[in-house]
Amino acid sequence: MVKYFFSQTDIKSSWEHVFSAFWQRYPNPFSKHVLTEDVVFREVTPDNTLISRRLLTKTNHLPRWAEKIFPSNLARSVFVIEDSVVDLKNKTLTTFSWNINHTRLLVVEERCVYSMSQEKQAWSLAKREAWISSGVFGFSRAIQEFGLARFKSNQIKATRGLEYALSTLHGDGPSRPLKDKEAMEKTKETALATSEKAKNLASVASPHKSNQFV
C-alpha cells in the first residue's frame, strides 16, 4: 500500500519570478535540512526546453522508535535526485524527485508542476503530488505514516523557502545575519564529502529512473 499526498498552492508572484526564484531557493532559513545541491546534467533541447537533473543531500533524522529498530550506523543523510523540465512556451516548470538511498526503508517520490494561475494571471499555481512507500515487513504502515508526516512538514518549509527566495529576488528580503551565513557555510563545507559520495550514487541510479526527466 502506498500513501498519497496532493496539494495546490497559490503563489502571489508571476510565473517568471517563480521560475527564477526556484533556482535560488537554497540556502534559506526554512530549509536547513537541505545540505547541498549539485547539477548533474543540464541541456537545452532544440525546442528551447530546459532539462536538468540535480542531486540534493538532506538530513535524515529517524524518530526515536525507529532508532531502536534500525542499525545505529544507518546513514544520517538522504540523497535525492530531482529532474526538472522547463517549458517556456507553455510556462510550466515540472519537477520529479525521489531518494536513491534508504530505498528499502522508505521511498518518497514527488511531482510538482508550477504554472500560471488560470484565475489570477499575475499569480502562479503549484500542484504537488507525492507517493510514500515502504517495504519493511511489519512496519511499513508506521514508516509510511512517518514519511507522510515528514513530507507534509518539509512541503511547508519548501513553500516558505520559495517565498523567501522570491522576496530576496524582489529586493525586499531580510538580510542574513553574519553568524547565520558562517554557520550555513560551515554546514555546506561539512556536507561536501557526503555530496561527493552521493554523486557516485546518482551516476548509477536505478535504470528505470536514469532518463526520467518527468
XYZ file of N, CA and C in Angstrom:
642
model
N 0.838 -1.199 0.000
C 0.000 0.000 0.000
C 0.873 1.249 0.000
N 0.461 2.264 -0.752
C 1.233 3.495 -0.900
C 0.427 4.672 -0.365
N 1.080 5.536 0.413
C 0.440 6.751 0.893
C 0.533 7.810 -0.200
N -0.588 8.518 -0.428
C -0.641 9.516 -1.494
C -0.924 10.892 -0.898
N -0.266 11.901 -1.441
C -0.455 13.275 -0.976
C -0.678 14.172 -2.177
N -1.594 15.151 -2.027
C -1.847 16.125 -3.095
C -2.151 17.483 -2.472
N -1.602 18.530 -3.077
C -1.912 19.880 -2.611
C -1.802 20.864 -3.770
N -2.527 21.966 -3.642
C -2.438 23.077 -4.588
C -2.168 24.343 -3.791
N -1.189 25.109 -4.237
C -0.811 26.317 -3.519
C -0.744 27.497 -4.467
N -1.441 28.573 -4.119
C -1.343 29.815 -4.886
C -0.086 30.560 -4.473
N 0.635 31.060 -5.447
C 1.852 31.836 -5.186
C 1.625 33.237 -5.737
N 1.762 34.233 -4.884
C 1.454 35.612 -5.275
C 2.605 36.254 -6.035
N 3.044 35.573 -7.067
C 4.109 36.084 -7.932
C 3.896 35.522 -9.331
N 4.431 36.216 -10.311
C 4.299 35.749 -11.687
C 5.100 34.473 -11.897
N 4.762 33.747 -12.946
C 5.482 32.506 -13.223
C 6.955 32.786 -13.512
N 7.244 33.891 -14.188
C 8.633 34.230 -14.495
C 9.444 34.418 -13.214
N 8.832 35.059 -12.215
C 9.541 35.254 -10.948
C 9.719 33.923 -10.210
N 8.689 33.092 -10.249
C 8.784 31.783 -9.597
C 9.859 30.938 -10.264
N 9.902 30.980 -11.584
C 10.907 30.229 -12.333
C 12.311 30.660 -11.938
N 12.537 31.970 -11.799
C 13.853 32.482 -11.417
C 14.190 32.132 -9.971
N 13.196 32.273 -9.081
C 13.433 32.026 -7.651
C 13.654 30.548 -7.365
N 13.084 29.675 -8.185
C 13.206 28.232 -7.971
C 14.663 27.805 -7.903
N 15.516 28.386 -8.741
C 16.929 28.001 -8.789
C 17.742 28.678 -7.698
N 17.114 29.577 -6.940
C 17.824 30.300 -5.886
C 17.225 30.016 -4.509
N 16.572 28.871 -4.369
C 15.895 28.547 -3.111
C 16.859 28.282 -1.965
N 17.986 27.664 -2.252
C 18.910 27.266 -1.193
C 20.191 28.085 -1.248
N 20.709 28.438 -0.066
C 20.165 28.153 1.269
C 19.079 29.141 1.649
N 18.200 28.742 2.555
C 17.214 29.649 3.116
C 16.904 29.196 4.546
N 16.390 30.089 5.388
C 16.186 29.772 6.810
C 15.180 28.656 7.066
N 14.348 28.333 6.061
C 13.286 27.346 6.277
C 13.658 25.942 5.787
N 14.768 25.818 5.112
C 15.168 24.517 4.560
C 16.580 24.156 4.992
N 16.837 24.237 6.295
C 18.154 23.913 6.813
C 18.442 22.414 6.739
N 17.388 21.605 6.446
C 17.594 20.169 6.292
C 18.216 19.851 4.936
N 18.252 20.831 4.019
C 18.903 20.647 2.720
C 20.350 21.100 2.856
N 21.273 20.149 2.728
C 22.689 20.433 2.978
C 23.437 20.897 1.733
N 23.211 20.199 0.604
C 23.936 20.539 -0.622
C 23.023 20.374 -1.829
N 23.414 21.019 -2.930
C 22.736 20.853 -4.215
C 23.788 20.907 -5.317
N 23.712 19.963 -6.251
C 24.675 19.891 -7.345
C 23.940 19.588 -8.642
N 24.349 20.259 -9.713
C 23.789 19.975 -11.037
C 24.544 18.796 -11.631
N 23.830 17.726 -11.934
C 24.423 16.524 -12.519
C 24.361 16.572 -14.043
N 23.282 17.149 -14.555
C 23.077 17.187 -16.005
C 22.184 18.369 -16.341
N 22.464 19.031 -17.476
C 21.602 20.138 -17.923
C 21.701 20.261 -19.437
N 20.563 20.460 -20.073
C 20.544 20.543 -21.535
C 19.370 21.407 -21.983
N 19.595 22.176 -23.044
C 18.519 22.920 -23.693
C 18.220 22.213 -25.007
N 17.000 21.737 -25.172
C 16.620 20.986 -26.372
C 16.360 21.940 -27.537
N 16.281 21.416 -28.758
C 16.029 22.267 -29.932
C 14.757 23.106 -29.826
N 13.769 22.629 -29.064
C 12.525 23.401 -28.917
C 12.564 24.319 -27.693
N 13.794 24.619 -27.210
C 14.013 25.542 -26.090
C 13.400 25.065 -24.778
N 13.419 23.767 -24.560
C 13.011 23.198 -23.283
C 14.267 22.938 -22.454
N 14.269 23.417 -21.232
C 15.420 23.229 -20.348
C 15.218 21.973 -19.508
N 16.140 21.027 -19.633
C 16.082 19.776 -18.884
C 17.259 19.739 -17.908
N 16.971 19.482 -16.658
C 18.027 19.461 -15.645
C 17.878 18.256 -14.735
N 18.993 17.788 -14.219
C 18.999 16.793 -13.154
C 19.920 17.318 -12.057
N 19.381 17.396 -10.828
C 20.169 17.874 -9.703
C 20.202 16.816 -8.610
N 21.256 16.884 -7.832
C 21.402 15.994 -6.693
C 21.346 16.826 -5.418
N 20.423 16.479 -4.521
C 20.288 17.169 -3.247
C 20.671 16.227 -2.116
N 21.361 16.748 -1.115
C 21.685 15.997 0.091
C 20.895 16.598 1.242
N 20.132 15.759 1.939
C 19.297 16.246 3.027
C 19.571 15.441 4.293
N 19.244 16.032 5.434
C 19.386 15.309 6.695
C 18.340 14.204 6.772
N 18.613 13.201 7.588
C 17.728 12.035 7.666
C 17.597 11.572 9.119
N 16.971 12.396 9.940
C 16.807 12.048 11.349
C 15.648 11.069 11.522
N 15.918 9.974 12.185
C 14.891 8.964 12.430
C 14.129 9.278 13.715
N 12.855 8.864 13.792
C 12.123 9.014 15.052
C 12.717 8.073 16.093
N 12.464 8.332 17.378
C 13.055 7.533 18.442
C 12.704 6.057 18.342
N 11.454 5.766 17.971
C 11.052 4.361 17.900
C 11.810 3.633 16.789
N 12.144 4.344 15.721
C 12.868 3.719 14.612
C 14.323 3.484 14.967
N 14.905 4.378 15.787
C 16.303 4.214 16.185
C 16.508 2.944 16.995
N 15.465 2.452 17.648
C 15.566 1.225 18.439
C 15.498 -0.023 17.558
N 14.990 0.161 16.330
C 14.782 -0.977 15.428
C 15.894 -1.099 14.398
N 16.294 0.039 13.817
C 17.244 0.020 12.712
C 18.673 0.248 13.203
N 19.661 -0.192 12.441
C 21.069 -0.105 12.864
C 21.484 1.314 13.224
N 22.329 1.420 14.235
C 22.781 2.734 14.694
C 23.696 3.411 13.677
N 24.294 2.595 12.774
C 25.194 3.158 11.772
C 24.467 3.527 10.476
N 23.135 3.542 10.492
C 22.364 3.922 9.311
C 22.697 5.360 8.942
N 23.007 5.601 7.670
C 23.417 6.935 7.226
C 22.390 7.984 7.624
N 22.900 9.102 8.115
C 22.013 10.168 8.570
C 21.763 11.206 7.482
N 22.102 10.885 6.248
C 21.828 11.762 5.113
C 21.065 10.979 4.049
N 20.195 11.678 3.344
C 19.465 11.042 2.253
C 19.797 11.792 0.971
N 20.029 11.042 -0.102
C 20.386 11.618 -1.392
C 19.153 11.595 -2.288
N 18.845 12.749 -2.868
C 17.624 12.887 -3.663
C 17.966 13.369 -5.070
N 17.444 12.668 -6.064
C 17.561 13.093 -7.453
C 16.342 13.953 -7.781
N 16.584 15.098 -8.404
C 15.493 15.980 -8.827
C 15.618 16.259 -10.320
N 14.701 15.726 -11.105
C 14.628 16.033 -12.527
C 13.665 17.187 -12.722
N 13.972 18.067 -13.672
C 13.072 19.183 -13.939
C 13.018 19.477 -15.431
N 11.852 19.924 -15.871
C 11.640 20.311 -17.264
C 10.974 21.683 -17.280
N 11.616 22.639 -17.940
C 11.067 23.985 -18.056
C 10.559 24.182 -19.476
N 9.257 24.398 -19.599
C 8.620 24.638 -20.888
C 8.298 26.125 -20.975
N 9.163 26.892 -21.647
C 8.982 28.338 -21.721
C 7.760 28.733 -22.544
N 7.432 27.922 -23.541
C 6.292 28.238 -24.398
C 4.987 28.179 -23.618
N 4.800 27.115 -22.847
C 3.566 26.950 -22.076
C 3.692 27.460 -20.647
N 4.877 27.957 -20.309
C 5.150 28.494 -18.979
C 4.810 27.495 -17.874
N 5.516 26.382 -17.914
C 5.390 25.373 -16.864
C 6.785 24.922 -16.435
N 6.917 24.651 -15.163
C 8.130 24.068 -14.592
C 7.690 22.816 -13.857
N 8.105 21.658 -14.355
C 7.691 20.385 -13.778
C 8.905 19.684 -13.176
N 8.767 19.246 -11.942
C 9.862 18.541 -11.279
C 9.388 17.165 -10.815
N 10.307 16.227 -10.815
C 10.048 14.899 -10.264
C 11.274 14.502 -9.458
N 11.079 14.117 -8.204
C 12.217 13.775 -7.347
C 11.963 12.475 -6.607
N 13.075 11.800 -6.245
C 12.979 10.546 -5.493
C 14.317 10.281 -4.811
N 14.277 9.593 -3.683
C 15.509 9.273 -2.958
C 16.175 8.043 -3.566
N 17.519 8.037 -3.536
C 18.264 6.931 -4.150
C 19.007 6.099 -3.110
N 18.900 6.450 -1.832
C 19.406 5.566 -0.775
C 18.299 5.378 0.260
N 18.479 4.436 1.146
C 17.446 4.057 2.128
C 16.148 3.599 1.458
N 16.251 3.099 0.233
C 15.044 2.743 -0.509
C 14.337 1.508 0.056
N 15.061 0.653 0.761
C 14.402 -0.488 1.395
C 13.567 -0.038 2.582
N 14.014 1.045 3.191
C 13.294 1.581 4.347
C 12.104 2.430 3.911
N 12.336 3.373 2.992
C 11.299 4.314 2.593
C 11.627 4.911 1.233
N 10.607 5.014 0.389
C 10.754 5.680 -0.903
C 9.730 6.805 -0.973
N 10.222 8.000 -1.251
C 9.342 9.156 -1.397
C 9.535 9.719 -2.803
N 8.480 9.679 -3.594
C 8.505 10.226 -4.948
C 7.580 11.440 -4.987
N 8.073 12.508 -5.565
C 7.300 13.756 -5.585
C 7.268 14.343 -6.986
N 6.097 14.813 -7.391
C 5.937 15.507 -8.672
C 5.286 16.851 -8.400
N 5.894 17.918 -8.916
C 5.356 19.255 -8.696
C 5.344 20.017 -10.015
N 4.238 20.701 -10.280
C 4.102 21.492 -11.500
C 3.806 22.941 -11.121
N 4.694 23.829 -11.530
C 4.491 25.259 -11.338
C 3.988 25.841 -12.658
N 2.859 26.507 -12.620
C 2.277 27.054 -13.841
C 1.610 28.397 -13.549
N 1.161 29.069 -14.599
C 0.421 30.316 -14.424
C -0.955 30.008 -13.849
N -1.407 30.842 -12.957
C -2.748 30.676 -12.414
C -3.771 31.044 -13.472
N -4.773 30.202 -13.661
C -5.805 30.474 -14.648
C -6.785 31.535 -14.156
N -6.907 31.668 -12.855
C -7.847 32.619 -12.270
C -7.223 33.994 -12.063
N -5.933 34.003 -11.699
C -5.234 35.264 -11.461
C -3.949 35.244 -12.263
N -3.933 35.948 -13.386
C -2.824 35.879 -14.327
C -1.500 36.350 -13.731
N -1.557 37.235 -12.724
C -0.323 37.734 -12.120
C 0.224 36.784 -11.066
N -0.512 35.720 -10.782
C -0.104 34.738 -9.784
C 0.323 33.443 -10.458
N 0.886 32.551 -9.653
C 1.265 31.222 -10.130
C 0.585 30.159 -9.277
N 0.602 28.942 -9.778
C -0.023 27.826 -9.066
C 0.967 26.675 -8.983
N 1.075 26.093 -7.800
C 1.942 24.928 -7.601
C 1.072 23.729 -7.253
N 1.114 22.703 -8.103
C 0.396 21.459 -7.839
C 1.419 20.401 -7.453
N 1.258 19.842 -6.262
C 2.247 18.908 -5.738
C 1.599 17.559 -5.422
N 2.254 16.482 -5.884
C 1.813 15.121 -5.572
C 2.983 14.352 -4.981
N 2.686 13.409 -4.108
C 3.756 12.582 -3.528
C 3.234 11.179 -3.288
N 4.136 10.207 -3.435
C 3.821 8.802 -3.184
C 4.846 8.273 -2.190
N 4.398 7.792 -1.060
C 5.282 7.308 0.003
C 5.061 5.819 0.207
N 6.123 5.034 0.105
C 6.006 3.585 0.245
C 7.161 3.021 1.073
N 6.928 1.852 1.651
C 7.961 1.175 2.444
C 7.818 -0.331 2.257
N 8.967 -1.001 2.213
C 8.948 -2.445 2.037
C 9.373 -3.200 3.279
N 9.379 -2.518 4.431
C 9.788 -3.171 5.674
C 8.620 -3.959 6.245
N 8.746 -5.260 6.230
C 7.655 -6.122 6.677
C 7.322 -5.871 8.149
N 6.046 -5.680 8.410
C 5.587 -5.488 9.779
C 5.618 -4.051 10.262
N 6.391 -3.198 9.569
C 6.487 -1.808 9.999
C 6.145 -0.828 8.876
N 5.726 -1.344 7.715
C 5.527 -0.475 6.554
C 4.504 0.629 6.818
N 3.397 0.289 7.493
C 2.367 1.307 7.727
C 2.895 2.427 8.620
N 3.585 2.071 9.708
C 4.126 3.078 10.622
C 5.173 3.939 9.917
N 6.012 3.309 9.099
C 7.051 4.048 8.382
C 6.428 4.987 7.354
N 5.388 4.526 6.658
C 4.717 5.365 5.678
C 4.034 6.560 6.338
N 3.424 6.332 7.494
C 2.780 7.431 8.221
C 3.822 8.469 8.631
N 4.971 7.972 9.116
C 6.049 8.878 9.494
C 6.555 9.636 8.271
N 6.732 8.916 7.146
C 7.205 9.549 5.920
C 6.249 10.607 5.414
N 4.950 10.336 5.497
C 3.942 11.296 5.055
C 3.943 12.540 5.942
N 4.040 12.329 7.259
C 4.068 13.467 8.182
C 5.289 14.340 7.940
N 6.446 13.693 7.722
C 7.667 14.468 7.465
C 7.562 15.193 6.138
N 6.985 14.536 5.129
C 6.850 15.176 3.826
C 5.983 16.427 3.928
N 4.864 16.331 4.663
C 3.984 17.482 4.828
C 4.721 18.637 5.494
N 5.521 18.305 6.517
C 6.292 19.329 7.212
C 7.312 19.976 6.280
N 8.019 19.151 5.496
C 9.027 19.676 4.578
C 8.398 20.450 3.426
N 7.174 20.065 3.053
C 6.480 20.766 1.980
C 6.150 22.195 2.398
N 5.774 22.370 3.658
C 5.517 23.711 4.187
C 6.807 24.522 4.190
N 7.903 23.884 4.600
C 9.200 24.559 4.609
C 9.613 24.943 3.188
N 9.333 24.056 2.224
C 9.693 24.324 0.833
C 8.940 25.541 0.304
N 7.658 25.635 0.647
C 6.852 26.774 0.211
C 7.383 28.069 0.811
N 7.696 28.032 2.099
C 8.236 29.223 2.758
C 9.610 29.588 2.216
N 10.394 28.559 1.886
C 11.708 28.807 1.308
C 11.609 29.480 -0.051
N 10.631 29.045 -0.866
C 10.428 29.670 -2.171
C 9.966 31.107 -2.001
N 9.077 31.350 -1.045
C 8.620 32.715 -0.773
C 9.788 33.590 -0.330
N 10.682 33.011 0.457
C 11.876 33.737 0.901
C 12.745 34.105 -0.303
N 12.938 33.146 -1.213
C 13.733 33.403 -2.414
C 13.074 34.468 -3.279
N 11.754 34.446 -3.355
C 11.027 35.447 -4.135
C 11.198 36.834 -3.537
N 11.117 36.929 -2.211
C 11.270 38.232 -1.566
C 12.690 38.756 -1.747
N 13.677 37.853 -1.712
C 15.064 38.251 -1.936
C 15.259 38.702 -3.377
N 14.616 37.996 -4.301
C 14.698 38.331 -5.723
C 14.125 39.713 -5.987
N 13.063 40.060 -5.259
C 12.418 41.359 -5.428
C 13.159 42.474 -4.698
N 14.177 42.082 -3.901
C 14.959 43.080 -3.211
C 14.410 43.518 -1.877
N 13.343 42.846 -1.374
C 12.781 43.242 -0.089
C 12.896 42.139 0.951
N 13.799 41.176 0.696
C 14.000 40.104 1.664
C 14.917 40.540 2.785
N 14.804 39.939 3.954
C 15.657 40.295 5.084
C 17.095 39.864 4.840
N 18.028 40.668 5.300
C 19.439 40.309 5.138
C 19.789 39.202 6.119
N 20.668 38.316 5.734
C 21.055 37.200 6.584
C 22.142 37.634 7.563
N 21.952 37.412 8.858
C 22.968 37.772 9.842
C 24.294 37.085 9.536
N 25.401 37.734 9.898
C 26.729 37.195 9.598
C 26.929 35.826 10.218
N 26.508 35.638 11.479
C 26.681 34.359 12.138
C 25.909 33.276 11.415
N 24.717 33.623 10.916
C 23.897 32.651 10.190
C 24.586 32.261 8.894
N 25.206 33.234 8.238
C 25.929 32.947 6.997
C 27.093 32.003 7.261
N 27.849 32.306 8.320
C 29.010 31.482 8.646
C 28.598 30.067 9.005
N 27.502 29.946 9.735
C 27.012 28.615 10.115
C 26.588 27.830 8.881
N 25.928 28.516 7.933
C 25.478 27.846 6.714
C 26.667 27.377 5.884
N 27.701 28.238 5.778
C 28.883 27.869 5.012
C 29.597 26.675 5.640
N 29.667 26.672 6.961
C 30.321 25.564 7.663
C 29.557 24.269 7.438
N 28.228 24.366 7.456
C 27.393 23.187 7.218
C 27.613 22.643 5.817
N 27.685 23.537 4.837
C 27.873 23.100 3.465
C 29.250 22.489 3.259
N 30.266 23.064 3.916
C 31.614 22.504 3.808
C 31.655 21.099 4.390
N 30.979 20.921 5.516
C 30.943 19.614 6.169
C 30.247 18.584 5.292
N 29.287 19.044 4.499
C 28.487 18.126 3.688
C 29.126 17.799 2.344
N 30.213 18.466 1.977
C 30.804 18.260 0.655
C 31.258 16.818 0.443
N 31.870 16.240 1.457
C 32.333 14.856 1.334
C 31.157 13.919 1.094
N 30.070 14.164 1.811
C 28.870 13.358 1.623
C 28.307 13.553 0.228
N 28.368 14.783 -0.261
C 27.860 15.083 -1.594
C 28.633 14.333 -2.673
N 29.966 14.236 -2.514
C 30.777 13.518 -3.499
C 30.356 12.051 -3.579
N 30.092 11.457 -2.419
C 29.626 10.079 -2.391
C 28.272 9.961 -3.078
N 27.442 10.958 -2.865
C 26.105 10.937 -3.455
C 26.159 11.057 -4.972
N 27.131 11.808 -5.483
C 27.267 11.937 -6.931
C 27.515 10.578 -7.569
N 28.316 9.764 -6.911
C 28.577 8.422 -7.424
C 27.294 7.601 -7.444
N 26.485 7.759 -6.400
C 25.205 7.053 -6.362
C 24.289 7.540 -7.479
N 24.307 8.842 -7.722
C 23.437 9.410 -8.754
C 23.779 8.881 -10.133
N 25.078 8.664 -10.361
C 25.515 8.180 -11.674
C 25.086 6.746 -11.942
N 24.758 6.024 -10.859
C 24.324 4.636 -11.027
C 22.904 4.465 -10.481
N 22.111 5.544 -10.565
C 20.725 5.486 -10.093
C 19.973 4.434 -10.875
N 18.856 3.974 -10.312
C 18.073 2.895 -10.908
C 17.872 3.095 -12.387
N 18.096 2.065 -13.208
C 17.994 2.196 -14.673
C 16.679 2.797 -15.129
N 15.547 2.404 -14.494
C 14.255 2.908 -14.958
C 14.054 4.359 -14.574
N 14.992 4.935 -13.769
C 14.897 6.323 -13.391
C 15.914 7.168 -14.152
N 16.908 6.546 -14.780
C 18.044 7.270 -15.313
C 17.649 8.321 -16.354
N 16.571 8.094 -17.073
C 16.122 9.048 -18.073
C 14.721 9.543 -17.734
N 14.473 9.730 -16.447
C 13.133 10.108 -16.008
C 12.658 11.403 -16.644
N 13.356 12.495 -16.310
C 13.034 13.816 -16.816
C 11.535 14.067 -16.882
N 10.885 13.755 -15.801
C 9.469 13.972 -15.589
C 8.717 13.367 -16.712
